[in-house]
PDB file of C-alpha atoms in Angstrom:
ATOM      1  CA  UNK A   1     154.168  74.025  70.798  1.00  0.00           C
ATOM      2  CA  UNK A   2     151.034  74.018  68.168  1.00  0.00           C
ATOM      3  CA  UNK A   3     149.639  71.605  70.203  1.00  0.00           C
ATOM      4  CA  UNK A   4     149.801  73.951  73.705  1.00  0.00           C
ATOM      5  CA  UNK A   5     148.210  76.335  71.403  1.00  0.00           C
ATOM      6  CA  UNK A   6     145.471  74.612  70.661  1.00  0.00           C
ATOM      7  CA  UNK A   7     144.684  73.795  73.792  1.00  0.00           C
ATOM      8  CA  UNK A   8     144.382  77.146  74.157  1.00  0.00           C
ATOM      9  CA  UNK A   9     142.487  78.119  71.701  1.00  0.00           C
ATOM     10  CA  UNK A  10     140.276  75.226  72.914  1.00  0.00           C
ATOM     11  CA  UNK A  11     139.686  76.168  76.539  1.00  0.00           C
ATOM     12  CA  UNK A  12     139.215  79.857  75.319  1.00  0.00           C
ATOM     13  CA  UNK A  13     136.367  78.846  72.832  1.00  0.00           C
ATOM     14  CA  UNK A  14     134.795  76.483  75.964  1.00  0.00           C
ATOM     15  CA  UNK A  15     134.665  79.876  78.212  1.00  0.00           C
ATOM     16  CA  UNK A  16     133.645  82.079  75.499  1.00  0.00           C
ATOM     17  CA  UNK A  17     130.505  79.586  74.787  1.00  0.00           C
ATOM     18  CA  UNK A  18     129.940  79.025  78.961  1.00  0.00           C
ATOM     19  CA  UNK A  19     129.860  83.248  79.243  1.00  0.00           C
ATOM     20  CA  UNK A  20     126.886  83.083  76.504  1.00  0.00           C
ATOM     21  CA  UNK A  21     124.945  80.397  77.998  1.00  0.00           C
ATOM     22  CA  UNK A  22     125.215  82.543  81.041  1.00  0.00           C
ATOM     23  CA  UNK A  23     124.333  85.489  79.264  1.00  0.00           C
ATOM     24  CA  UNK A  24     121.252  84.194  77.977  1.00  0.00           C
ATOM     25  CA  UNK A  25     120.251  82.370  80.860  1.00  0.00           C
ATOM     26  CA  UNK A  26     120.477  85.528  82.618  1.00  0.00           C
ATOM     27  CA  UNK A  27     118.477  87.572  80.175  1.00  0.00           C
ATOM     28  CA  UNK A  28     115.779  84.806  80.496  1.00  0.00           C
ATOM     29  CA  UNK A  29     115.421  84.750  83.749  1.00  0.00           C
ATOM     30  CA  UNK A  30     115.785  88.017  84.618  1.00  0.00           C
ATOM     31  CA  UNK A  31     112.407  88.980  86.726  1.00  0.00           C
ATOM     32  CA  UNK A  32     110.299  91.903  85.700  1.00  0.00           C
ATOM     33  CA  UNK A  33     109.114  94.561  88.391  1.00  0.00           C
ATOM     34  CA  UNK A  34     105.827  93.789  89.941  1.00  0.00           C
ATOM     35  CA  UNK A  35     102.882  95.859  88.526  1.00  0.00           C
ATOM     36  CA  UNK A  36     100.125  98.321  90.460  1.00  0.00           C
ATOM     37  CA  UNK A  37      96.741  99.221  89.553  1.00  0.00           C
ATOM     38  CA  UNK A  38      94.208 101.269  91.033  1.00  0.00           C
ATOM     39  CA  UNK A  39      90.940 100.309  90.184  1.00  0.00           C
ATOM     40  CA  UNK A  40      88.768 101.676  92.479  1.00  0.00           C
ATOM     41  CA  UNK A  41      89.291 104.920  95.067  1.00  0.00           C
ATOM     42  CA  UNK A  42      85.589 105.740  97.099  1.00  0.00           C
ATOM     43  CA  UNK A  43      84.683 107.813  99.331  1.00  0.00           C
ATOM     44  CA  UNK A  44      80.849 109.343 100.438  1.00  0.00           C
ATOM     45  CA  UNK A  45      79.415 111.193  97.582  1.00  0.00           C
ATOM     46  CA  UNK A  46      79.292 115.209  98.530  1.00  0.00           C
ATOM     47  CA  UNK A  47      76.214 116.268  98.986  1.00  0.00           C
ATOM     48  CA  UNK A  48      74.722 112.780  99.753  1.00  0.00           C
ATOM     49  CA  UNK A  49      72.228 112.703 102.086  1.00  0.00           C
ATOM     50  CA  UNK A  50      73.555 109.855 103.823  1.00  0.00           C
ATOM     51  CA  UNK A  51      76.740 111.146 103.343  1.00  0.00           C
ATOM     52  CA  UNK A  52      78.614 112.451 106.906  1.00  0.00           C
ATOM     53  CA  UNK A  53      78.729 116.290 106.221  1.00  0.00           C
ATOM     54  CA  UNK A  54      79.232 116.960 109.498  1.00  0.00           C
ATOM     55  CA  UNK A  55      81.768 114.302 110.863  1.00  0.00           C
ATOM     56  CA  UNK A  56      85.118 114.794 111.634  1.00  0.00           C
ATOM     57  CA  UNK A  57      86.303 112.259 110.085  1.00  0.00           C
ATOM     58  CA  UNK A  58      85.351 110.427 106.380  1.00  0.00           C
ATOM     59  CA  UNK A  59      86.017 106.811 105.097  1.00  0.00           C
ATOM     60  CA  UNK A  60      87.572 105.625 102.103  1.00  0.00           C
ATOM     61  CA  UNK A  61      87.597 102.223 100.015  1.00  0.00           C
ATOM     62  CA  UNK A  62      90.057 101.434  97.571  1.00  0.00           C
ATOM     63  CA  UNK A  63      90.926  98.225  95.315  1.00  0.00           C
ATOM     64  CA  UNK A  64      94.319  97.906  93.936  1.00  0.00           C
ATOM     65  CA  UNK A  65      95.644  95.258  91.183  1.00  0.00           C
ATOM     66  CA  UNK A  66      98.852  93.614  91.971  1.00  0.00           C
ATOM     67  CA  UNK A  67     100.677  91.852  88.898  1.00  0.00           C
ATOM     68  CA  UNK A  68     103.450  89.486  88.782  1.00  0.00           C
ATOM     69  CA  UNK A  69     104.331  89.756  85.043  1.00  0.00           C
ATOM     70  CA  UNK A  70     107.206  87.342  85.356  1.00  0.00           C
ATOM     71  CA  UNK A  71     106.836  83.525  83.612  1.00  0.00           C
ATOM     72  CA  UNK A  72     109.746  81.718  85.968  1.00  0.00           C
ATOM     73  CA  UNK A  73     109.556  83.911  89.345  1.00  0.00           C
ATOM     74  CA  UNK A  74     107.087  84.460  91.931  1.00  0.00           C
ATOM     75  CA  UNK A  75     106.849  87.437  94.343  1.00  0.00           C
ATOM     76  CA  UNK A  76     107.061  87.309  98.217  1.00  0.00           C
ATOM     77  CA  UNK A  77     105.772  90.641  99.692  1.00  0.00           C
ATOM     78  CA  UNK A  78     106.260  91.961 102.787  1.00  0.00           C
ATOM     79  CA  UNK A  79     103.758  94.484 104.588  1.00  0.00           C
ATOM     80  CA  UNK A  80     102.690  96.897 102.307  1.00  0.00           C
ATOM     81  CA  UNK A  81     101.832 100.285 103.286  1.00  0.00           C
ATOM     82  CA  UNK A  82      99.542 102.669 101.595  1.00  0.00           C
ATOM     83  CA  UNK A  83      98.984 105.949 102.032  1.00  0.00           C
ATOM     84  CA  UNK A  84      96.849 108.305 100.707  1.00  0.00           C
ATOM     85  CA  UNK A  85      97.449 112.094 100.317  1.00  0.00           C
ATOM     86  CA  UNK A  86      95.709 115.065  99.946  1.00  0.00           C
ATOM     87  CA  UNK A  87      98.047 117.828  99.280  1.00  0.00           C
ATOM     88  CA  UNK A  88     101.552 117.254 101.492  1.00  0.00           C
ATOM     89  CA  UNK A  89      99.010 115.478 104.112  1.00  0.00           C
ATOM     90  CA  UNK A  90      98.567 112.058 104.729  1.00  0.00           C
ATOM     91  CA  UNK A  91      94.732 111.795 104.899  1.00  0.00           C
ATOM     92  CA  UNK A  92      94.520 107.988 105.234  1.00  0.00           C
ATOM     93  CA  UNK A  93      97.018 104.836 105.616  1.00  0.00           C
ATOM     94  CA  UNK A  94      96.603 101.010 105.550  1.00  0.00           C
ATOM     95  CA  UNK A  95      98.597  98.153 106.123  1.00  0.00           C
ATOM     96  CA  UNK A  96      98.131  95.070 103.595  1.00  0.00           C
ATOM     97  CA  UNK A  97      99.621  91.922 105.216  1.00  0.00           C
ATOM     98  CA  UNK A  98     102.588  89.888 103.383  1.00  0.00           C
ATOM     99  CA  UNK A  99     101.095  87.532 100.516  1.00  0.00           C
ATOM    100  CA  UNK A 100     102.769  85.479  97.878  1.00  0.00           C
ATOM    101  CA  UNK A 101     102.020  86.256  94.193  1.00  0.00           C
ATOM    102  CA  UNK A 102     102.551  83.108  91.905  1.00  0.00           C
ATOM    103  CA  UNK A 103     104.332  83.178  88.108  1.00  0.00           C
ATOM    104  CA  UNK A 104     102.012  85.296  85.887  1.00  0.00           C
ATOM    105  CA  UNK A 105      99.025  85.605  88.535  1.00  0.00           C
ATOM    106  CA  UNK A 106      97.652  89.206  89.558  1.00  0.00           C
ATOM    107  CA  UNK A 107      95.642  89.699  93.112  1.00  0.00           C
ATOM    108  CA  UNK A 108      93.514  92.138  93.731  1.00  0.00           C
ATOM    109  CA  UNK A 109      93.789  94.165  97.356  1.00  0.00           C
ATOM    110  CA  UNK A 110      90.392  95.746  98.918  1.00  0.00           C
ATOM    111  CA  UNK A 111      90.420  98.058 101.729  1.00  0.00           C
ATOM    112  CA  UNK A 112      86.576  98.962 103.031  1.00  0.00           C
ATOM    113  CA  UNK A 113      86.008 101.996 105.192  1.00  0.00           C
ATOM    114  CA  UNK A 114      89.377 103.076 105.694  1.00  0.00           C
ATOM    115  CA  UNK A 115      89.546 106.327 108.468  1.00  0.00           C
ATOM    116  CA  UNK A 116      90.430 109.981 107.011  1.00  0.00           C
ATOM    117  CA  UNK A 117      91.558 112.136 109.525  1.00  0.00           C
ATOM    118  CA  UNK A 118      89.952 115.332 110.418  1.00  0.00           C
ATOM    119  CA  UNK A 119      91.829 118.106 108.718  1.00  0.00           C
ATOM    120  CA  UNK A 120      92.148 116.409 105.310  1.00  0.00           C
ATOM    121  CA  UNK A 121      88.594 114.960 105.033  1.00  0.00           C
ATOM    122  CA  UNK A 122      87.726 118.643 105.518  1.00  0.00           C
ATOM    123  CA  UNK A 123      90.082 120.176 102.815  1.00  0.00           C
ATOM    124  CA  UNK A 124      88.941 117.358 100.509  1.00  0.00           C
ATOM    125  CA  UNK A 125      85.014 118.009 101.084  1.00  0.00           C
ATOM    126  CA  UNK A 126      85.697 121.397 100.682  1.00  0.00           C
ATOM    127  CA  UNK A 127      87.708 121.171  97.515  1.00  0.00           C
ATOM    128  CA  UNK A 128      84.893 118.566  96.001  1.00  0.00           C
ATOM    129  CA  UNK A 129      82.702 121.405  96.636  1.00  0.00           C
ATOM    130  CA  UNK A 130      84.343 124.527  95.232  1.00  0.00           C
ATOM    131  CA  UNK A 131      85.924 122.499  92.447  1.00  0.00           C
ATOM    132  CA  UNK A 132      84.355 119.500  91.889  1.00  0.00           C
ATOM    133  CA  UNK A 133      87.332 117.380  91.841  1.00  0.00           C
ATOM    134  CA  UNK A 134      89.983 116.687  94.482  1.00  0.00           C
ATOM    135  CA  UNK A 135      93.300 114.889  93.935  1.00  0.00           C
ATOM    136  CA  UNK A 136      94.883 112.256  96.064  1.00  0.00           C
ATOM    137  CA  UNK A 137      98.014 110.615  95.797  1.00  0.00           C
ATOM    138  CA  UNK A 138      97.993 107.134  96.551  1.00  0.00           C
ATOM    139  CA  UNK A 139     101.698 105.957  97.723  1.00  0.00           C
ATOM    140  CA  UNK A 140     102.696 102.116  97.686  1.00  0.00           C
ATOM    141  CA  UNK A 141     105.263 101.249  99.912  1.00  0.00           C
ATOM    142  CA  UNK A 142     106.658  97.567 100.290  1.00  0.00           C
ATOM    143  CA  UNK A 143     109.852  95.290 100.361  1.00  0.00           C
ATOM    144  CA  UNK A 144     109.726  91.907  98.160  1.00  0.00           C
ATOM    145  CA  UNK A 145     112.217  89.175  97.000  1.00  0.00           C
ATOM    146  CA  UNK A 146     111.648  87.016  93.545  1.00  0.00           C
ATOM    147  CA  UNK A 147     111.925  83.133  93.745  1.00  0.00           C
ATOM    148  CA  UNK A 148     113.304  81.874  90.790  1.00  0.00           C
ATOM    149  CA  UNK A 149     114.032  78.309  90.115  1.00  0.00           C
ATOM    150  CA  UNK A 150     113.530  77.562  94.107  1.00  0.00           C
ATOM    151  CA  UNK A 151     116.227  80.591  94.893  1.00  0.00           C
ATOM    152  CA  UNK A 152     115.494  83.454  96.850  1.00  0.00           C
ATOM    153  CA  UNK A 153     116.816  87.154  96.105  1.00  0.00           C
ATOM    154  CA  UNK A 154     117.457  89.249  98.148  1.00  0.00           C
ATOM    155  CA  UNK A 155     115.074  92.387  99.375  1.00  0.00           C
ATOM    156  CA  UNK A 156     113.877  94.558  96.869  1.00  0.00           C
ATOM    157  CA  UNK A 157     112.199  98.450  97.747  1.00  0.00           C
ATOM    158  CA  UNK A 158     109.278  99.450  95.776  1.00  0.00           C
ATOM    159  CA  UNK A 159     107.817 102.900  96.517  1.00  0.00           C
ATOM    160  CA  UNK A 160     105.019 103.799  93.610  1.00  0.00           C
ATOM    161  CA  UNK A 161     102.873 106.421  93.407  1.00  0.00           C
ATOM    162  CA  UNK A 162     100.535 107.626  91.851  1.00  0.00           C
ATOM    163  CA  UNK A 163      97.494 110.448  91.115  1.00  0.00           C
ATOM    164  CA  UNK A 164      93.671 110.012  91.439  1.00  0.00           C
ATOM    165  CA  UNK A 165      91.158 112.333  90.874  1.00  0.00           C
ATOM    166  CA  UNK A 166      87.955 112.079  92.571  1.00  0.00           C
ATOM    167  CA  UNK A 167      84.790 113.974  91.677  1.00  0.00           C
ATOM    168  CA  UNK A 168      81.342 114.711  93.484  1.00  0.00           C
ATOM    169  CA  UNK A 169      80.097 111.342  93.336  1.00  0.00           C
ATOM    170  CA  UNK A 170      83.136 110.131  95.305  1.00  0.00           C
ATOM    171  CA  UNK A 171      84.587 107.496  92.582  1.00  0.00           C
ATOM    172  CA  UNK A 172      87.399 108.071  90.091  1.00  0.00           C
ATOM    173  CA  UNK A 173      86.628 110.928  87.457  1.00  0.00           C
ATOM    174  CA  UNK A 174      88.151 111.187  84.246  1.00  0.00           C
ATOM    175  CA  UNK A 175      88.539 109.107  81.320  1.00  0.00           C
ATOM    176  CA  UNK A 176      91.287 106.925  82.992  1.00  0.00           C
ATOM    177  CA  UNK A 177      88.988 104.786  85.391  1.00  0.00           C
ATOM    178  CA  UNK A 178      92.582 102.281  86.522  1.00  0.00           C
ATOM    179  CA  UNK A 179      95.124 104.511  87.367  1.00  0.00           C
ATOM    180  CA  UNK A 180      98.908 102.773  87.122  1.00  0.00           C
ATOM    181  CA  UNK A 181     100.897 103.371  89.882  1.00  0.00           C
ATOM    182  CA  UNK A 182     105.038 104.028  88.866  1.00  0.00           C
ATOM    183  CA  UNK A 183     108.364 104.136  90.933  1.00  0.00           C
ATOM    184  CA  UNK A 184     108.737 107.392  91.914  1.00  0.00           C
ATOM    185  CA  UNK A 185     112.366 108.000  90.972  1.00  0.00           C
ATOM    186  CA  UNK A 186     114.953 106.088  88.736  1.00  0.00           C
ATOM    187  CA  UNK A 187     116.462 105.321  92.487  1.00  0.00           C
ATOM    188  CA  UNK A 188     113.974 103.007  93.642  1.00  0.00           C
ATOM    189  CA  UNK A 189     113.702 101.929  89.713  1.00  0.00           C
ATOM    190  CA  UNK A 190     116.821 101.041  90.054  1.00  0.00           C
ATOM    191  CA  UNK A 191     117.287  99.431  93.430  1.00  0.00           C
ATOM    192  CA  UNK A 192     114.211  97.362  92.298  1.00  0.00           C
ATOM    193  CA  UNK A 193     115.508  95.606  88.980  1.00  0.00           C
ATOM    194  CA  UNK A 194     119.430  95.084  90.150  1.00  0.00           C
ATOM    195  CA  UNK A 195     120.483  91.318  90.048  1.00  0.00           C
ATOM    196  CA  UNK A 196     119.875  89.322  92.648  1.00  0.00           C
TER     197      UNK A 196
END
């Protein structure tokens, strides 16, 4: 009888010590969420000469600073769509094709000349002019999976947004010059960091 009880005692100190290891190992390699950076929004100075006053529609450039801050995962990314608002309106979108991002690597993302329809390019002109600022939100949309160890998770949604002012020379104004783009709700927070 002492002896089934060791046993016992045994196996249950041989799964308590396997449940750690697994708690660790978990906490370890746990990824991080992806980060995104704004770190440059353009578009024609107001009041430029060669700037198009009287086109319909504007242009916009943008460069963006994707980080992988994770040590023992790398980031597969599908399409990514951004879109750029001016108010509730979508002034401009883009499509960035899939890319990998490596362990601990960052990539930057450049869009040049970028269309901006009609109706918003002329609400933002015309609040440049009367204000001499103009906000747009820039929205990052995007599915990825983390490779850990050679293992793939599954699908992860990240929607981030984020506000940029712009002032009469077209670039960022403000003292913040890289603008950090966050999850827009502890959903998609969430959704984002669950186990794979």
């Amino acid at each position: 009888m002492c002896e089934t009880r060791n046993f016992y005692l045994w196996l249950l100190q041989i799964v308590g010590l396997l449940g750690l290891i697994a708690l660790i190992l978990w906490l370890s390699l746990r990824p991080k969420n992806p980060t995104v950076t704004v770190v440059e929004l353009t578009i024609p100075p107001i009041g430029d000469s060669s700037s198009p006053a009287d086109d319909s529609n504007g242009t916009l450039s943008f460069a963006l600073e994707v980080e992988n801050p994770n040590k023992d995962s790398s980031i597969n990314f599908d399409d990514i769509i951004l879109t750029f608002l001016f108010g509730q309106d979508a002034a401009a979108t883009d499509t960035v094709p899939s890319f990998d991002l490596d362990k601990n690597k960052d990539r930057e993302i450049r869009g040049q000349s970028v269309n901006i329809n009609g109706r918003s390019w002329k609400s933002l002109r015309s609040s440049i002019s009367k204000n001499g600022t103009a906000l747009l939100k820039v929205d990052f949309s995007t599915k990825f999976r983390y490779k850990t160890i050679g293992i793939k998770s599954k699908h992860h949604g990240a929607k981030l947004q984020g506000d940029v002012q712009l002032g009469k020379d077209g670039k960022i104004s403000g003292k913040k010059k890289k603008i950090k783009l966050k999850f827009t709700s502890k959903k998609w927070r969430v959704r984002a960091s669950h186990f794979h």
